[in-house]
């Protein structure tokens, strides 16, 4: 049986690389992004992987769309759910200039959306499914040695709290949950000075996912498998 993998933010960056490597591994991939018709790299992958890649429109800021996604899945069960999409919000904003609305979109996409998506999809998870939530070391309170980035840090710390609860609540149905720091990755978000390529980051995270069992569920793990402090 082929592995059924759903990926959010699949059109670029780390999500696109998850698609590439999952397809190369033989998975059937449901690639979610806001505008599939404009997702050129995914369209190319669909051509080279006929019958293996499904493109689905999904705006994570509109949780009503999650019901459509459940209807689209029907009786099919997901083996892997990669909640990858995220936004950074204001960069380099000094203390004194933050406004309430700086938080709204980032919290909606980085926190509310993955929580409600997993909630919606959890009846559609296979017995031994694995859920990956793309967090960040910026969400580690222990690791925060430089301050700033209030919005992004807060969103990923909140996502970590959500992932821990999901791991506990989904344990009885056999689902493992992992919170990933993907490394500092060369994407639009990570920038060109980032230390690793999406290929290296995703190869590492996929390896961790393959090894992941219920015993490790709810951990915060670097792309190379090293456990991180909250
Ligand atoms: N790159 C890094 O160094 C790094 C480090 C730590 C953690 N992370 C985390 O890793 C994940 C992927 O990051 P990345 O570097 O690949 O970022 P990226 O290149 O900026 O890509 C972000 C992805 O999220 C999607 N997205 C944003 N808002 C969305 C929305 N409202 N609805 C649906 N999709 C939406 C984007 O779609 P559009 O193209 O439609 O905008 C895009 O596919 C994020 O959660 C990020 O926080 C990245």
Short mmCIF file of C-alpha atoms and ligand atoms in Angstrom, two decimals:
data_model
loop_
_atom_site.label_atom_id
_atom_site.label_comp_id
_atom_site.label_asym_id
_atom_site.label_seq_id
_atom_site.Cartn_x
_atom_site.Cartn_y
_atom_site.Cartn_z
CA UNK A 1 0.00 0.00 0.00
CA UNK A 2 1.31 3.45 -0.84
CA UNK A 3 1.77 6.09 1.82
CA UNK A 4 -0.76 8.92 1.60
CA UNK A 5 0.87 12.23 2.56
CA UNK A 6 -0.79 15.64 2.86
CA UNK A 7 1.42 18.74 2.87
CA UNK A 8 0.41 22.37 3.47
CA UNK A 9 2.33 25.26 1.93
CA UNK A 10 3.39 22.79 -0.75
CA UNK A 11 4.07 25.29 -3.54
CA UNK A 12 7.48 26.55 -2.42
CA UNK A 13 10.27 26.32 0.13
CA UNK A 14 10.31 23.45 2.59
CA UNK A 15 6.80 22.29 1.64
CA UNK A 16 7.74 21.91 -2.02
CA UNK A 17 10.80 19.88 -1.05
CA UNK A 18 8.62 17.65 1.14
CA UNK A 19 6.53 17.05 -2.00
CA UNK A 20 9.57 16.23 -4.13
CA UNK A 21 11.07 13.77 -1.65
CA UNK A 22 7.73 12.16 -0.77
CA UNK A 23 6.98 11.60 -4.47
CA UNK A 24 10.46 10.20 -5.05
CA UNK A 25 9.81 7.79 -2.19
CA UNK A 26 6.63 6.63 -3.92
CA UNK A 27 4.03 8.35 -1.72
CA UNK A 28 0.73 9.57 -3.04
CA UNK A 29 0.88 13.28 -2.20
CA UNK A 30 -1.95 15.72 -1.60
CA UNK A 31 -0.22 19.07 -2.09
CA UNK A 32 -2.18 21.96 -0.58
CA UNK A 33 -1.52 25.55 -1.52
CA UNK A 34 -3.48 28.73 -1.97
CA UNK A 35 -3.34 28.92 -5.77
CA UNK A 36 -2.61 25.56 -7.41
CA UNK A 37 -3.13 27.04 -10.89
CA UNK A 38 -0.17 29.38 -10.26
CA UNK A 39 2.03 26.80 -8.53
CA UNK A 40 4.39 26.19 -11.45
CA UNK A 41 6.80 23.84 -9.64
CA UNK A 42 3.89 21.68 -8.43
CA UNK A 43 2.36 21.65 -11.91
CA UNK A 44 5.69 20.37 -13.27
CA UNK A 45 5.82 17.69 -10.57
CA UNK A 46 2.25 16.67 -11.44
CA UNK A 47 3.34 16.14 -15.05
CA UNK A 48 6.30 13.99 -14.07
CA UNK A 49 4.28 12.06 -11.43
CA UNK A 50 0.90 11.39 -13.02
CA UNK A 51 -1.56 9.66 -10.66
CA UNK A 52 0.75 10.32 -7.70
CA UNK A 53 0.28 14.03 -7.02
CA UNK A 54 -2.99 15.78 -6.26
CA UNK A 55 -3.13 19.59 -6.07
CA UNK A 56 -5.73 21.01 -3.72
CA UNK A 57 -6.52 24.69 -3.06
CA UNK A 58 -6.31 25.54 0.63
CA UNK A 59 -6.25 28.97 2.27
CA UNK A 60 -5.26 28.31 5.86
CA UNK A 61 -6.75 31.59 7.01
CA UNK A 62 -10.20 30.18 6.19
CA UNK A 63 -10.81 27.18 8.45
CA UNK A 64 -14.22 26.57 6.79
CA UNK A 65 -12.18 25.16 3.90
CA UNK A 66 -10.96 22.33 6.15
CA UNK A 67 -14.40 20.70 5.88
CA UNK A 68 -14.02 20.69 2.08
CA UNK A 69 -10.66 18.99 2.50
CA UNK A 70 -12.25 16.29 4.68
CA UNK A 71 -14.96 15.80 2.04
CA UNK A 72 -12.26 15.60 -0.65
CA UNK A 73 -10.49 12.83 1.29
CA UNK A 74 -13.66 10.81 1.69
CA UNK A 75 -12.82 7.38 3.11
CA UNK A 76 -9.08 7.70 2.42
CA UNK A 77 -6.80 7.77 5.47
CA UNK A 78 -3.67 9.90 5.74
CA UNK A 79 -0.41 8.25 6.76
CA UNK A 80 1.51 11.54 6.99
CA UNK A 81 0.24 15.04 7.69
CA UNK A 82 2.87 17.74 7.21
CA UNK A 83 1.63 21.07 8.63
CA UNK A 84 4.34 23.14 7.03
CA UNK A 85 2.85 26.47 5.92
CA UNK A 86 3.83 29.44 8.03
CA UNK A 87 4.50 33.16 8.00
CA UNK A 88 7.11 35.22 9.82
CA UNK A 89 5.29 38.51 10.30
CA UNK A 90 7.16 41.76 10.98
CA UNK A 91 10.95 41.41 10.72
CA UNK A 92 13.33 43.54 12.76
CA UNK A 93 10.58 45.57 14.41
CA UNK A 94 11.97 47.26 17.54
CA UNK A 95 10.20 47.18 20.90
CA UNK A 96 7.92 50.18 20.94
CA UNK A 97 6.52 49.67 17.44
CA UNK A 98 4.43 46.55 17.86
CA UNK A 99 0.68 46.81 17.24
CA UNK A 100 -2.07 44.29 17.96
CA UNK A 101 -2.67 43.63 14.28
CA UNK A 102 0.95 42.48 13.82
CA UNK A 103 -0.06 39.40 15.78
CA UNK A 104 -3.37 38.59 14.15
CA UNK A 105 -2.37 37.10 10.79
CA UNK A 106 0.69 35.31 12.15
CA UNK A 107 -1.21 33.69 15.01
CA UNK A 108 -4.02 32.74 12.61
CA UNK A 109 -1.68 30.96 10.17
CA UNK A 110 1.00 29.59 12.52
CA UNK A 111 -1.19 28.58 15.47
CA UNK A 112 -4.94 28.52 14.83
CA UNK A 113 -4.69 26.98 11.36
CA UNK A 114 -2.52 23.92 12.20
CA UNK A 115 -4.56 23.29 15.37
CA UNK A 116 -7.90 23.40 13.54
CA UNK A 117 -6.51 21.49 10.57
CA UNK A 118 -5.32 18.59 12.72
CA UNK A 119 -8.61 18.71 14.62
CA UNK A 120 -10.54 18.48 11.35
CA UNK A 121 -8.33 15.78 9.85
CA UNK A 122 -7.77 13.57 12.87
CA UNK A 123 -10.66 11.23 11.99
CA UNK A 124 -8.99 10.89 8.58
CA UNK A 125 -5.66 9.70 9.98
CA UNK A 126 -4.53 6.10 9.54
CA UNK A 127 -3.99 4.03 12.68
CA UNK A 128 -0.25 4.64 12.83
CA UNK A 129 -0.25 8.07 11.20
CA UNK A 130 2.49 10.62 11.82
CA UNK A 131 1.83 14.35 12.09
CA UNK A 132 4.66 16.86 11.63
CA UNK A 133 4.20 20.44 12.78
CA UNK A 134 6.78 22.85 11.38
CA UNK A 135 7.81 24.87 14.40
CA UNK A 136 11.07 26.74 14.91
CA UNK A 137 13.88 27.05 17.42
CA UNK A 138 12.70 30.68 17.58
CA UNK A 139 9.81 29.26 19.60
CA UNK A 140 12.16 27.79 22.21
CA UNK A 141 12.14 29.92 25.36
CA UNK A 142 15.33 28.24 26.58
CA UNK A 143 17.12 29.01 23.31
CA UNK A 144 16.11 32.68 23.19
CA UNK A 145 19.40 34.52 23.63
CA UNK A 146 18.75 37.49 21.35
CA UNK A 147 15.23 38.79 22.14
CA UNK A 148 13.00 40.49 19.58
CA UNK A 149 10.87 38.71 16.96
CA UNK A 150 7.99 38.80 19.43
CA UNK A 151 5.29 37.71 17.03
CA UNK A 152 7.06 34.80 15.35
CA UNK A 153 8.58 33.53 18.60
CA UNK A 154 5.19 33.66 20.34
CA UNK A 155 3.48 31.86 17.47
CA UNK A 156 5.95 28.98 17.43
CA UNK A 157 5.97 28.67 21.24
CA UNK A 158 2.16 28.43 21.06
CA UNK A 159 2.42 25.85 18.29
CA UNK A 160 4.76 23.82 20.50
CA UNK A 161 2.13 23.83 23.27
CA UNK A 162 -0.50 22.70 20.78
CA UNK A 163 1.69 19.93 19.43
CA UNK A 164 2.32 18.58 22.90
CA UNK A 165 -1.42 18.41 23.64
CA UNK A 166 -2.12 16.85 20.26
CA UNK A 167 0.50 14.17 20.95
CA UNK A 168 -1.27 13.27 24.20
CA UNK A 169 -4.78 13.41 22.77
CA UNK A 170 -3.98 11.46 19.59
CA UNK A 171 -1.91 8.80 21.35
CA UNK A 172 -4.93 6.48 21.89
CA UNK A 173 -5.61 6.36 18.14
CA UNK A 174 -1.95 5.51 17.46
CA UNK A 175 -0.96 8.84 15.92
CA UNK A 176 2.52 10.24 16.64
CA UNK A 177 3.13 13.99 16.56
CA UNK A 178 6.47 15.76 16.18
CA UNK A 179 7.38 19.44 16.39
CA UNK A 180 10.22 20.17 14.00
CA UNK A 181 12.86 22.85 13.82
CA UNK A 182 13.80 22.47 10.14
CA UNK A 183 17.15 24.23 10.60
CA UNK A 184 17.94 27.63 9.12
CA UNK A 185 16.88 26.84 5.58
CA UNK A 186 17.48 28.60 2.25
CA UNK A 187 13.91 29.61 1.36
CA UNK A 188 12.05 32.89 0.96
CA UNK A 189 11.60 32.92 4.74
CA UNK A 190 15.09 31.75 5.65
CA UNK A 191 16.87 33.97 3.12
CA UNK A 192 20.00 33.31 1.08
CA UNK A 193 22.37 33.41 4.09
CA UNK A 194 20.64 30.41 5.64
CA UNK A 195 22.86 27.48 6.51
CA UNK A 196 21.21 24.50 4.80
CA UNK A 197 19.26 23.68 1.67
CA UNK A 198 15.64 22.51 1.73
CA UNK A 199 16.94 19.17 0.41
CA UNK A 200 19.13 18.61 3.50
CA UNK A 201 16.46 19.85 5.91
CA UNK A 202 13.67 17.68 4.51
CA UNK A 203 15.88 14.60 4.14
CA UNK A 204 16.63 14.91 7.85
CA UNK A 205 13.04 15.47 8.91
CA UNK A 206 11.76 12.60 6.77
CA UNK A 207 14.32 10.32 8.41
CA UNK A 208 13.14 11.42 11.87
CA UNK A 209 9.52 10.83 10.80
CA UNK A 210 10.32 7.32 9.59
CA UNK A 211 11.84 6.47 12.99
CA UNK A 212 9.14 8.26 15.02
CA UNK A 213 7.08 6.10 17.34
CA UNK A 214 4.51 6.84 20.04
CA UNK A 215 7.35 6.83 22.61
CA UNK A 216 8.84 9.92 20.94
CA UNK A 217 5.51 11.58 20.24
CA UNK A 218 5.24 15.20 21.42
CA UNK A 219 8.96 15.93 21.21
CA UNK A 220 10.56 19.07 19.75
CA UNK A 221 13.21 17.79 17.36
CA UNK A 222 15.84 19.39 15.13
CA UNK A 223 15.91 18.31 11.49
CA UNK A 224 18.98 16.19 12.26
CA UNK A 225 17.20 14.24 14.98
CA UNK A 226 18.55 16.07 18.05
CA UNK A 227 15.88 16.80 20.68
CA UNK A 228 15.49 20.52 21.47
CA UNK A 229 14.62 22.29 24.73
CA UNK A 230 11.22 23.99 24.97
N1 LIG B 1 13.26 28.67 6.39
C1 LIG B 1 13.67 28.59 7.64
O1 LIG B 1 14.87 28.85 7.94
C2 LIG B 1 12.75 28.16 8.73
C3 LIG B 1 13.27 28.03 10.03
C4 LIG B 1 12.45 27.60 11.07
C5 LIG B 1 11.13 27.27 10.80
N2 LIG B 1 10.62 27.40 9.53
C6 LIG B 1 9.21 27.04 9.32
O2 LIG B 1 9.12 26.12 8.24
C7 LIG B 1 7.88 26.29 7.56
C8 LIG B 1 8.14 26.48 6.07
O3 LIG B 1 8.99 27.62 5.93
P1 LIG B 1 9.63 28.06 4.53
O4 LIG B 1 10.98 28.54 4.85
O5 LIG B 1 9.43 27.02 3.49
O6 LIG B 1 8.72 29.35 4.21
P2 LIG B 1 8.33 30.03 2.83
O7 LIG B 1 9.34 29.73 1.80
O8 LIG B 1 8.06 31.46 3.18
O9 LIG B 1 6.96 29.29 2.43
C9 LIG B 1 5.84 29.47 3.25
C10 LIG B 1 4.72 28.61 2.72
O10 LIG B 1 3.56 28.82 3.54
C11 LIG B 1 2.45 29.14 2.69
N3 LIG B 1 1.45 29.98 3.32
C12 LIG B 1 1.64 31.15 3.97
N4 LIG B 1 0.47 31.68 4.34
C13 LIG B 1 -0.49 30.80 3.93
C14 LIG B 1 -1.90 30.78 4.01
N5 LIG B 1 -2.60 31.79 4.58
N6 LIG B 1 -2.58 29.72 3.49
C15 LIG B 1 -1.90 28.72 2.90
N7 LIG B 1 -0.56 28.68 2.77
C16 LIG B 1 0.13 29.72 3.28
C17 LIG B 1 3.09 29.87 1.52
O11 LIG B 1 2.17 29.92 0.46
P3 LIG B 1 2.12 31.20 -0.58
O12 LIG B 1 3.18 30.95 -1.61
O13 LIG B 1 0.72 31.16 -1.11
O14 LIG B 1 2.42 32.43 0.24
C18 LIG B 1 4.30 28.98 1.29
O15 LIG B 1 3.94 27.82 0.58
C19 LIG B 1 7.19 27.50 8.22
O16 LIG B 1 6.24 27.04 9.15
C20 LIG B 1 8.33 28.21 8.92
O17 LIG B 1 7.90 28.97 10.02
C21 LIG B 1 11.40 27.83 8.49
#
